[in-house]
XYZ file of N, CA and C in Angstrom:
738
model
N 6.133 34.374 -11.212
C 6.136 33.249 -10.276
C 4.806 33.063 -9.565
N 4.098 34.206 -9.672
C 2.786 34.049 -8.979
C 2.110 34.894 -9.634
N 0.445 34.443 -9.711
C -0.312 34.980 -10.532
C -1.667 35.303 -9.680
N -2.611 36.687 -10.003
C -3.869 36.093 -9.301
C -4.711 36.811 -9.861
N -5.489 35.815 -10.189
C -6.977 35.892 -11.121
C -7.789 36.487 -10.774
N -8.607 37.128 -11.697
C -9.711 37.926 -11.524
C -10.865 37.616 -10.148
N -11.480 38.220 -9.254
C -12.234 37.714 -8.235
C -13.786 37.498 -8.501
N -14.160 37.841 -10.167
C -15.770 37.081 -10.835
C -15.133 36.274 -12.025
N -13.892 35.760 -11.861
C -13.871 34.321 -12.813
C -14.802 33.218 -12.518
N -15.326 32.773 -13.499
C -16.416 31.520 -13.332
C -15.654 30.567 -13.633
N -14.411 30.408 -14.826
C -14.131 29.395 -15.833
C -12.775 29.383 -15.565
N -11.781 28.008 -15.635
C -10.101 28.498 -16.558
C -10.262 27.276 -16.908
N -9.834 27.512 -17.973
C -10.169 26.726 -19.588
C -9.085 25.797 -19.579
N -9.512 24.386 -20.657
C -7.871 23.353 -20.381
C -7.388 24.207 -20.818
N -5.882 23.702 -20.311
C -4.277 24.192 -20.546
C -4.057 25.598 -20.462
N -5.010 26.151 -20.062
C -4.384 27.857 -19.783
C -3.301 28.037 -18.922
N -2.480 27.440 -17.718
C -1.523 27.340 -17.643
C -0.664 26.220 -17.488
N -1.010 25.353 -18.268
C -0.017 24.275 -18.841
C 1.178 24.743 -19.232
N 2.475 24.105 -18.383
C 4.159 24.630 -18.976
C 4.019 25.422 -18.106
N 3.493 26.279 -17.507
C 4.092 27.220 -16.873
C 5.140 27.015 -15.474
N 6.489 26.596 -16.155
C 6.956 26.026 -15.605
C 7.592 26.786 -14.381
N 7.665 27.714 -14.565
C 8.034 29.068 -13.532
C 6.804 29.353 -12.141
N 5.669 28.921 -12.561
C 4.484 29.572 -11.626
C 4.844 28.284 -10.611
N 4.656 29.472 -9.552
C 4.921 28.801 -7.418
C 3.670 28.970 -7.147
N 2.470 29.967 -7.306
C 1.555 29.935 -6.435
C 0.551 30.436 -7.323
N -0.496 29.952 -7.035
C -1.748 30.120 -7.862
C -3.141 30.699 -6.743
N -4.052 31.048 -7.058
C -5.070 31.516 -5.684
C -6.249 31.348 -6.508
N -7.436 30.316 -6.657
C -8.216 30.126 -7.457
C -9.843 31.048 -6.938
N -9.773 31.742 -7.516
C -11.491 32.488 -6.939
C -12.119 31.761 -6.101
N -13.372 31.498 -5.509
C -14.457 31.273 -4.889
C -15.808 30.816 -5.678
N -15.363 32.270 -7.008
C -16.568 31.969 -7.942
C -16.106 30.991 -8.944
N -15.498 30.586 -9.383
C -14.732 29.415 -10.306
C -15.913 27.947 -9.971
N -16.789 27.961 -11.052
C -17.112 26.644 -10.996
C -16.459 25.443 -11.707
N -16.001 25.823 -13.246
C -15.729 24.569 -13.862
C -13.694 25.072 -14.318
N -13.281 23.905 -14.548
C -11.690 24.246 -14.463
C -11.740 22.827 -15.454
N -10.985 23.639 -16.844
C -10.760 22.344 -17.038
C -9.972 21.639 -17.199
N -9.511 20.026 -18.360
C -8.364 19.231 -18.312
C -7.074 20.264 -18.250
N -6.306 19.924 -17.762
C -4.788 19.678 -18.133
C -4.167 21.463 -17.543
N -5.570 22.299 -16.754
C -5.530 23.125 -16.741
C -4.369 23.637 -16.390
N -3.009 23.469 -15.128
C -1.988 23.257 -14.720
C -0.821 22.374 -14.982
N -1.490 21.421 -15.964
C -0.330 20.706 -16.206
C 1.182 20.937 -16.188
N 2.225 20.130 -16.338
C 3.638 20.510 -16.078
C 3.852 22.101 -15.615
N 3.255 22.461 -14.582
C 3.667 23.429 -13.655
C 4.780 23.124 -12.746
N 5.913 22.748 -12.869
C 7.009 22.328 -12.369
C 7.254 23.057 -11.104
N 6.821 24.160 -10.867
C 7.227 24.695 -9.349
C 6.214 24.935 -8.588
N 4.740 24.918 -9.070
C 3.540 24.669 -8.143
C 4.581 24.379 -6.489
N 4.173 24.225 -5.850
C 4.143 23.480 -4.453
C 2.997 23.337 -3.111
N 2.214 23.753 -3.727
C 0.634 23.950 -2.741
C -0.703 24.192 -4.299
N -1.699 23.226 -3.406
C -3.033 23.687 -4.316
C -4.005 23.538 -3.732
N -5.006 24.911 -3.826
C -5.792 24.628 -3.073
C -7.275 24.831 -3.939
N -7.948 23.875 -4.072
C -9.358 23.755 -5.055
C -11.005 24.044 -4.426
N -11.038 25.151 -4.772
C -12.959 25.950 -3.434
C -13.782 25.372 -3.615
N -14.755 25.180 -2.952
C -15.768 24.289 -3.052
C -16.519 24.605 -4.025
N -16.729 25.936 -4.680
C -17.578 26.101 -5.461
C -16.999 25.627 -7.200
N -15.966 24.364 -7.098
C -15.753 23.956 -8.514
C -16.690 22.797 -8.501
N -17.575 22.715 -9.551
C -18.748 21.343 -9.621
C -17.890 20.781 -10.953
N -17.299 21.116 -11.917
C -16.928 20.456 -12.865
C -15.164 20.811 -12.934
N -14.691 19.341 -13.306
C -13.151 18.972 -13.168
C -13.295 18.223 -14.345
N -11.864 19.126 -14.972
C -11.367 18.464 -16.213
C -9.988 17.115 -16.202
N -9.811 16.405 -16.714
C -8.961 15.421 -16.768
C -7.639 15.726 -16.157
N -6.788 15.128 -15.445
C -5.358 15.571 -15.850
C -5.219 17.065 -15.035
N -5.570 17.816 -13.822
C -5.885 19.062 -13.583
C -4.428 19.130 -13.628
N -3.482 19.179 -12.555
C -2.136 19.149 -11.816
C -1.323 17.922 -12.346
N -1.319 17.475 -13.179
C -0.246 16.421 -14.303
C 1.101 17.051 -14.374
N 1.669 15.856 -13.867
C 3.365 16.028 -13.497
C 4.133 17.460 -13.168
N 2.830 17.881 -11.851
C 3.541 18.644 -10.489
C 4.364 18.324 -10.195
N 5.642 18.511 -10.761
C 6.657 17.378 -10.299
C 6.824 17.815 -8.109
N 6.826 19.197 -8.089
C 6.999 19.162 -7.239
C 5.974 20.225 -5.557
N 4.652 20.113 -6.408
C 3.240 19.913 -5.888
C 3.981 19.077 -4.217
N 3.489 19.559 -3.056
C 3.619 18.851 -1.857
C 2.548 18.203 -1.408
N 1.424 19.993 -1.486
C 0.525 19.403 -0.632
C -0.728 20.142 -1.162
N -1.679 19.565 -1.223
C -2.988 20.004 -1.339
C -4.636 20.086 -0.767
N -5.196 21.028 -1.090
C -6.449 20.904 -0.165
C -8.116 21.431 -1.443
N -8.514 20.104 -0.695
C -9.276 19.836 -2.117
C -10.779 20.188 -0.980
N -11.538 21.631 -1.006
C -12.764 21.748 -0.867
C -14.048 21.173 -1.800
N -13.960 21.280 -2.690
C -14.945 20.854 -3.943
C -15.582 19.382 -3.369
N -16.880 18.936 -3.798
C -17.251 17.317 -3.773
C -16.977 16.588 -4.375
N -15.688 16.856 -5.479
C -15.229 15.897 -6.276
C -13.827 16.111 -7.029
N -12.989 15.276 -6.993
C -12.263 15.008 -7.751
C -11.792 14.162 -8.961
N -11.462 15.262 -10.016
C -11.396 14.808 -11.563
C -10.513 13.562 -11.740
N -10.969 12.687 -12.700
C -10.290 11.979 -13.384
C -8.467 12.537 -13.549
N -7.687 11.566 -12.856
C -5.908 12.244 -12.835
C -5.542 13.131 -12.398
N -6.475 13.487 -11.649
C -6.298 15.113 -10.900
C -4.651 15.211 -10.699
N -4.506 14.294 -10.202
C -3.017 14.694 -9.117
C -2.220 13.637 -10.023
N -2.254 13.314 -10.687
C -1.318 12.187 -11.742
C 0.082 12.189 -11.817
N 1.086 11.694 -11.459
C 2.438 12.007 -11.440
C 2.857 13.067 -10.676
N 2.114 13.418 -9.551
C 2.725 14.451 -8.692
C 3.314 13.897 -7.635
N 4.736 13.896 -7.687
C 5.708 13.055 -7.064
C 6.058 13.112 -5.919
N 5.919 14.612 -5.746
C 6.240 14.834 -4.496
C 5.290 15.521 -3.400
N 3.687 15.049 -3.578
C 2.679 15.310 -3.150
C 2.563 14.209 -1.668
N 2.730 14.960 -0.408
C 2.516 14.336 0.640
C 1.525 14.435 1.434
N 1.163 15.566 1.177
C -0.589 16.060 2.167
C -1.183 16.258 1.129
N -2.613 15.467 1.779
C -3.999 15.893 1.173
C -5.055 16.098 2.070
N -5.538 17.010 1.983
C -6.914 17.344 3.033
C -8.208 17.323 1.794
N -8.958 16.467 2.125
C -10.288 16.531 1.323
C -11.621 17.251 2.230
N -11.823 17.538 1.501
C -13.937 17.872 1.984
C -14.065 17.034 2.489
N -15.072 17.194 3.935
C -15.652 15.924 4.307
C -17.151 15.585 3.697
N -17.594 16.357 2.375
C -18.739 15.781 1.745
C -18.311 15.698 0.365
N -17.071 15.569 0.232
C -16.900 14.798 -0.845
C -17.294 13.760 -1.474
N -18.076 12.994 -2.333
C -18.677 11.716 -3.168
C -17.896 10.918 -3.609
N -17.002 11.547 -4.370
C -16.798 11.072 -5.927
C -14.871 11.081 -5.573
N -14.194 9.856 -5.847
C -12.587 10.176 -6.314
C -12.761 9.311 -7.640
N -12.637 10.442 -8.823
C -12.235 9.190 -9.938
C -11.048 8.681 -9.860
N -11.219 7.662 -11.511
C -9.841 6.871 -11.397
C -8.656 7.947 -12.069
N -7.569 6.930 -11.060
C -5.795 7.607 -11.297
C -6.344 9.241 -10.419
N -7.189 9.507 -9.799
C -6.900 10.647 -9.041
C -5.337 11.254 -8.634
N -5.104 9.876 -7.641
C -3.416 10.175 -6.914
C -2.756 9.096 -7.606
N -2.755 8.305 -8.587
C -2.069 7.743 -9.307
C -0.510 8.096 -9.482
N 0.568 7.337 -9.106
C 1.908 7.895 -9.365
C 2.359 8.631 -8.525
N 1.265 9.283 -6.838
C 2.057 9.742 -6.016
C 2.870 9.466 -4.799
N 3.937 9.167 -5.642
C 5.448 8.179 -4.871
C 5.463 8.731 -2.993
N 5.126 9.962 -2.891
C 5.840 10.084 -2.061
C 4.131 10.329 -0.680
N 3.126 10.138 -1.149
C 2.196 9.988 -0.298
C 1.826 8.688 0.383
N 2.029 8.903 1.638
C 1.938 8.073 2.476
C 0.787 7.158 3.329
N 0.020 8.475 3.430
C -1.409 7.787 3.839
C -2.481 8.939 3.327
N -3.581 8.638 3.482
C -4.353 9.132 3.183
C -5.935 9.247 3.585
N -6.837 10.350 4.159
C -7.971 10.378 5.189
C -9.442 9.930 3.924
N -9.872 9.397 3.423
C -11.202 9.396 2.746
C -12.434 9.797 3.244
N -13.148 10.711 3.364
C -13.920 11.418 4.231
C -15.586 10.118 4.401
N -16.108 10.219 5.189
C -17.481 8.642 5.163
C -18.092 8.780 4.090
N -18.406 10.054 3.344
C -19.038 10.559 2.721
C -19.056 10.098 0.990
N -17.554 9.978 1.099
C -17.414 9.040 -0.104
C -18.083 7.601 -0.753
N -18.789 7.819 -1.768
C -19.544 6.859 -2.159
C -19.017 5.903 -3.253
N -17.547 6.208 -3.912
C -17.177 5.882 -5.126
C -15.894 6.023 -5.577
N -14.981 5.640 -5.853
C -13.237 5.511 -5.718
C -12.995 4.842 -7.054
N -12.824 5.074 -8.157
C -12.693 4.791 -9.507
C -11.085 4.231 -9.547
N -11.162 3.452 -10.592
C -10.057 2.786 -11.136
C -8.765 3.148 -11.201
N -7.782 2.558 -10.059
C -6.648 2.648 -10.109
C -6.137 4.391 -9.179
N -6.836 4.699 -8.485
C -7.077 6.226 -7.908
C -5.580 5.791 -6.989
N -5.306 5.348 -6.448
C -3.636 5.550 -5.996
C -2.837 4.125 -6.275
N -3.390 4.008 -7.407
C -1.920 3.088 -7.666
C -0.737 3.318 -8.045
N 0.002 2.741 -7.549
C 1.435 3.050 -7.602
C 1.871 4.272 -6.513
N 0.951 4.539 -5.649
C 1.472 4.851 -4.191
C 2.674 4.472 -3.918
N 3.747 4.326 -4.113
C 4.354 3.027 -3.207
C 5.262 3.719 -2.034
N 5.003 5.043 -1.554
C 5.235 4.948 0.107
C 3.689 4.990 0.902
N 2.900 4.789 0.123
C 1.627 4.534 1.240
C 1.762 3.276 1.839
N 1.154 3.595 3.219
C 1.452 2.692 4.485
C 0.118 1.801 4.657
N -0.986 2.944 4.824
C -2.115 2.469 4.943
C -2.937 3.170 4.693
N -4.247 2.124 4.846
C -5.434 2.831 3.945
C -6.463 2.391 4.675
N -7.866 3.149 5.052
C -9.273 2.716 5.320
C -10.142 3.268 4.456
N -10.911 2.443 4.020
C -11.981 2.121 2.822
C -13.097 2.807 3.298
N -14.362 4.229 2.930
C -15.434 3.912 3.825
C -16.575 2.907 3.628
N -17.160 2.864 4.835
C -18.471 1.831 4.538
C -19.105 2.594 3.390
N -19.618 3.543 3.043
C -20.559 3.897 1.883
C -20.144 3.157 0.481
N -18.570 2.657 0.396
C -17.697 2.729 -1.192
C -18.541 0.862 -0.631
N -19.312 0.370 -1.943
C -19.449 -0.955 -2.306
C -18.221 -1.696 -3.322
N -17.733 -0.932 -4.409
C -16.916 -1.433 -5.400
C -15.643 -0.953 -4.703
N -14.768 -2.339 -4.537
C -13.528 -1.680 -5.047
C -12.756 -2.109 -6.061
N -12.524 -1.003 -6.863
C -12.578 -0.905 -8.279
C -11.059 -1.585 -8.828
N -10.586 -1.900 -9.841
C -10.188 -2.244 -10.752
C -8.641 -1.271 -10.292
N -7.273 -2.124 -9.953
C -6.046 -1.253 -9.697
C -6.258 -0.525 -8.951
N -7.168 -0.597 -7.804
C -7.794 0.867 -7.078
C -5.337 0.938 -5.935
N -5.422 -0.154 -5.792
C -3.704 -0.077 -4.572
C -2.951 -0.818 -5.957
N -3.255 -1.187 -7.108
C -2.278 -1.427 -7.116
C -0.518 -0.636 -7.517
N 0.394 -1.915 -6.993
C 1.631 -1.278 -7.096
C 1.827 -0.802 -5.723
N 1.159 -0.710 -4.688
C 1.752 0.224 -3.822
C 2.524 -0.569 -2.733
N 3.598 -0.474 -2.832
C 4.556 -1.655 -3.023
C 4.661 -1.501 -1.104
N 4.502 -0.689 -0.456
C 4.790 -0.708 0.757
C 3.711 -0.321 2.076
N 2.347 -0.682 1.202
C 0.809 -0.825 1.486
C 1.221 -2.222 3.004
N 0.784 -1.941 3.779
C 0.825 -3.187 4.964
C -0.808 -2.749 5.655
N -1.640 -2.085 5.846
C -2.774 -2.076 6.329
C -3.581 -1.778 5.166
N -4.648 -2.406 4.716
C -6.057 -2.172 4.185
C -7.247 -2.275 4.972
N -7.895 -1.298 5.701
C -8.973 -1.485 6.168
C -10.696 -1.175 5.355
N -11.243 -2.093 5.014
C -12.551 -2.213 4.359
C -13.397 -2.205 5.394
N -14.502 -1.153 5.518
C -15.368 -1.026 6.203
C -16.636 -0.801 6.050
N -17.137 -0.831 4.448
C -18.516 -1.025 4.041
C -19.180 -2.555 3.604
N -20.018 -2.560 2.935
C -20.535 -3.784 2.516
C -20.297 -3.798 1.265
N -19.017 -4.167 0.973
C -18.484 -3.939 -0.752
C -18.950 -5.537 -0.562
N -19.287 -5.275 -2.418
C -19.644 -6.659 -2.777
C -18.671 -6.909 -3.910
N -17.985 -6.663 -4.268
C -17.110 -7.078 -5.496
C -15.594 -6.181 -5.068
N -14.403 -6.954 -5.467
C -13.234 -7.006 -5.685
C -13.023 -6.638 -6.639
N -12.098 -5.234 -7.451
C -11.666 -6.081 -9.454
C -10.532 -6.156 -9.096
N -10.110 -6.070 -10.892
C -9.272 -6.685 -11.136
C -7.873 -6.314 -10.809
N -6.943 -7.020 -10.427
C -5.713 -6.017 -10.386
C -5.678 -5.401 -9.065
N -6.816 -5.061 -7.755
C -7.221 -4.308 -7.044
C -5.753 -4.773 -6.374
N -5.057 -5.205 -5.933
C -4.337 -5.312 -4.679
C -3.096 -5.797 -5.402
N -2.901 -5.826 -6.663
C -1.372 -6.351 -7.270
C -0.302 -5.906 -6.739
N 0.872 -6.526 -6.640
C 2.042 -6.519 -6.555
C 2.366 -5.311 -4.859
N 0.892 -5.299 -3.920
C 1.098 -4.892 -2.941
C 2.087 -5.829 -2.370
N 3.385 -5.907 -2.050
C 4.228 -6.832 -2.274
C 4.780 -6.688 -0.125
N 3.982 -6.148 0.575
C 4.007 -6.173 2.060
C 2.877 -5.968 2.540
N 1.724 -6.664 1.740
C 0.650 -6.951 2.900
C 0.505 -8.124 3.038
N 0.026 -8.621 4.453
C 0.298 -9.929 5.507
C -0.887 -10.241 5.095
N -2.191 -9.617 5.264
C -3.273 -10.276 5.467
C -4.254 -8.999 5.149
N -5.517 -9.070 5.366
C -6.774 -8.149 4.701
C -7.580 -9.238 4.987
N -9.011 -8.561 5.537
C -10.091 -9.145 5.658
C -11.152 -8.611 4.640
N -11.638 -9.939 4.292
C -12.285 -9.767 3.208
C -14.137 -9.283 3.494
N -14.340 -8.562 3.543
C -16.043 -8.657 4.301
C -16.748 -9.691 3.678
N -17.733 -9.934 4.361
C -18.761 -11.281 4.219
C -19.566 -11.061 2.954
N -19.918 -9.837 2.939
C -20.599 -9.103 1.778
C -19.995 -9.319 0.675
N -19.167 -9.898 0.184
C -18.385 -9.493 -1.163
C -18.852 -11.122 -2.108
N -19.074 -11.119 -2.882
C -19.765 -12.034 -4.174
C -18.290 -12.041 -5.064
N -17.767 -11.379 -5.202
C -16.644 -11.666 -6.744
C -15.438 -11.031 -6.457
N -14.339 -11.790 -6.607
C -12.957 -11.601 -6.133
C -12.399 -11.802 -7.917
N -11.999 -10.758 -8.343
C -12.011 -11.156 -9.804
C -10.250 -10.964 -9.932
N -10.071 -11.130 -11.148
C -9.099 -11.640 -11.680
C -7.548 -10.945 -11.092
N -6.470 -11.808 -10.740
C -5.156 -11.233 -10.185
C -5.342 -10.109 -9.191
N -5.946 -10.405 -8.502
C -6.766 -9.166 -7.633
C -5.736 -9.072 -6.363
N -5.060 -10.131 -5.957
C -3.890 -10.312 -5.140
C -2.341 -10.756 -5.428
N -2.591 -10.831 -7.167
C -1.262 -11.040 -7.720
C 0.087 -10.550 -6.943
N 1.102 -11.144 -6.854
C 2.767 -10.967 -6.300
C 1.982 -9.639 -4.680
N 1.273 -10.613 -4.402
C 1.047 -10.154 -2.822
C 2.000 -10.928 -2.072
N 3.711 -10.498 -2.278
C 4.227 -11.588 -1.848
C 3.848 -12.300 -0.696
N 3.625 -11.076 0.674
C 4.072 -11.285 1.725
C 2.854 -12.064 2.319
N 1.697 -11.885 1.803
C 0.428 -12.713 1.989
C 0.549 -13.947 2.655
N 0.171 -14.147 4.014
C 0.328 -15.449 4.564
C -0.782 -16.345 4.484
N -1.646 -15.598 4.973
C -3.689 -16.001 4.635
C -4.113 -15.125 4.530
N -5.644 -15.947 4.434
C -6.715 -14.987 3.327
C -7.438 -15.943 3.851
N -9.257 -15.678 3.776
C -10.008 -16.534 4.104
C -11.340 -15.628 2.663
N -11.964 -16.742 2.380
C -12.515 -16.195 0.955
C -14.152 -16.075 1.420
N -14.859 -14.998 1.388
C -16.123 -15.117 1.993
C -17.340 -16.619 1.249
N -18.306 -16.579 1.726
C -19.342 -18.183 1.719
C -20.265 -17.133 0.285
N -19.817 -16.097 0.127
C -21.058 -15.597 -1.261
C -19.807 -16.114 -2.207
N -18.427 -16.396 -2.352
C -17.778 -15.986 -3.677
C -17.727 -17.484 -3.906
N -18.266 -17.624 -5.231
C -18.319 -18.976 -5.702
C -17.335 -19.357 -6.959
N -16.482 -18.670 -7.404
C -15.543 -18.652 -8.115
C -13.682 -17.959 -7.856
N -13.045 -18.901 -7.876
C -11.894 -18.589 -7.555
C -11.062 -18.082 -8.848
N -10.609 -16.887 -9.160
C -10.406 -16.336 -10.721
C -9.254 -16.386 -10.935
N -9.387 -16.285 -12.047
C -7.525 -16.818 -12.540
C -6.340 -15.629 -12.151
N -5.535 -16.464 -11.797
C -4.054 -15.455 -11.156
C -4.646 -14.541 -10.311
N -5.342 -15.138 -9.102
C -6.257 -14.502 -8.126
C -4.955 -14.445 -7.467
N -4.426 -15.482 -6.900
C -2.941 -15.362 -6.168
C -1.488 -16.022 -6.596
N -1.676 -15.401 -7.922
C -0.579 -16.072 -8.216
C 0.925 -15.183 -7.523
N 1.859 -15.904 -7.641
C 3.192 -15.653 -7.259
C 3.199 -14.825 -5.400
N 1.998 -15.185 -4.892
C 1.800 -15.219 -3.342
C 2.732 -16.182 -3.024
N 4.139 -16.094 -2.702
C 5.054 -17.025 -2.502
C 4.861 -17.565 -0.846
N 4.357 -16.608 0.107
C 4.056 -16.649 0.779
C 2.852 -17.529 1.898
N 1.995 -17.111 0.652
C 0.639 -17.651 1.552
C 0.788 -19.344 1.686
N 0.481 -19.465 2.937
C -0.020 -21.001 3.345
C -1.319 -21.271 3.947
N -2.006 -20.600 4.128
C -3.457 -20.887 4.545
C -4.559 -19.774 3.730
N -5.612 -20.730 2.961
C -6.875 -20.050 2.480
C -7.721 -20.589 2.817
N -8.849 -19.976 3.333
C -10.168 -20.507 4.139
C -11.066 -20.159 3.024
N -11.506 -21.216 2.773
C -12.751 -20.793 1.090
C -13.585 -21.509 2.224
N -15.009 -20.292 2.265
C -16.217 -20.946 3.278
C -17.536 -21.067 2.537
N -17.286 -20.766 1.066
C -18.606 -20.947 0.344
C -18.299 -22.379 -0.637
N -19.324 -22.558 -1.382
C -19.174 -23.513 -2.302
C -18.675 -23.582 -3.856
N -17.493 -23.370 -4.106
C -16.522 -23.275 -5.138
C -17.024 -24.009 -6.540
N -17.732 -22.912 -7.547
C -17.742 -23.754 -8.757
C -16.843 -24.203 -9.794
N -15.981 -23.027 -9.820
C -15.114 -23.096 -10.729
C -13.671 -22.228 -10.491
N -12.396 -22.454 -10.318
C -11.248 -22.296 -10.472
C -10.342 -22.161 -11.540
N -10.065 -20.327 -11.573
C -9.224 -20.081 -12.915
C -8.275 -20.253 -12.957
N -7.144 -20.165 -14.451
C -5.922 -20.530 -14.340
C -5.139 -20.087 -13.706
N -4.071 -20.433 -13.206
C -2.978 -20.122 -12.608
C -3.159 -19.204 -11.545
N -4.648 -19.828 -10.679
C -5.307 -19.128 -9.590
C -3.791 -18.710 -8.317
N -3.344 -20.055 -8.219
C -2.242 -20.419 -6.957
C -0.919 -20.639 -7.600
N -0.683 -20.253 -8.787
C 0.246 -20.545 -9.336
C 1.691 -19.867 -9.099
């Protein structure tokens, strides 16, 4: 049920304990720099993880369907691609506060996390990193993150605060779908491209005001916003995609 590793491990290799569906507690060295994909995967009774600062390299998929993973504490400056992927019942996270880097689907699929701290330090939040949250409440963006990326909320069906606080210049795609209880979000002035379904089945969306840089309104930007009755477009509109308002 519990295991503990050598204290001059440098390495644990993918899938060395993948399935181990029995292991509760794990204690990762100090000296451990690189860990790789899938290293924990379906560890079904995990319930705590804690990752040392001295890991510089993260493999895909680390903790994949923890089903019942709570809580974790991530020292390192970065977190891998799916790190926490389907860990369902993951409610705490404590990050580094010089953390950089969250790739995408980091917390992807974790139902039961609610909010979450992003340290300033963060420069970069990859594709789709908690979508499908859907008991997250709320969220603040830091000023350092410019992109927000592609599915970064979507799905998170019970999202009601987004706070953006850098000079992001671009929206993608998908970024805010089917957040289906947020009222409103301010868009910073800074932002050039609101791209495609980026507010799709935002039901509850009442307004939106579109910054004076975005000169294109993209297709199924708001569609099935059953809601919204007021958009403030303050720049000069070239072109309007399909089924923008549809």
């Amino acid at each position: 049920e519990s295991i503990t590793l050598p204290s001059k491990l440098t390495e644990i290799s993918s899938y060395t304990f993948s399935k181990c569906s029995s292991l509760k507690a794990i204690s990762i060295p100090e000296t451990v720099t690189k860990i790789g994909g899938y290293a924990f995967d379906n560890c079904k009774s995990i319930l705590s993880a804690t990752i040392p600062k001295s890991v510089i390299s993260m493999g895909t998929n680390l903790f994949n369907y923890c089903e019942n993973l709570s809580s974790a504490i991530i020292h390192s400056n970065l977190i891998g691609e799916s790190t926490f992927y389907n860990c369902n019942n993951l409610k705490s996270v404590t990050l580094n506060n010089e953390l950089t880097m969250i790739r995408s689907r980091a917390f992807s699929n974790c139902r039961k996390l609610k909010s979450i701290e992003i340290p300033e330090s963060v420069t970069s939040i990859g594709e789709g990193a908690f979508s499908v949250c859907t008991n997250m409440v709320s969220i603040v963006i830091p000023e350092k993150v410019t992109i927000i990326s592609s599915s970064l909320l979507s799905s998170c069906s019970n999202l009601t605060s987004i706070t953006i606080n850098g000079e992001v210049t671009s929206i993608g795609k998908d970024a805010f779908y089917n957040c289906g209880l947020l009222k409103s979000i301010q868009i910073p002035e800074s932002v050039t491209s609101i791209n495609e379904s980026a507010f799709y089945s935002c039901s509850s969306l009442v307004s939106i005001t579109i910054p004076a840089k975005v000169t294109i309104i993209s297709s199924r930007i708001f569609q099935n916003c059953i809601n919204l009755t007021t958009v403030n477009i303050l720049g000069d509109i070239t072109s309007i995609g399909s089924d923008a308002f549809y």
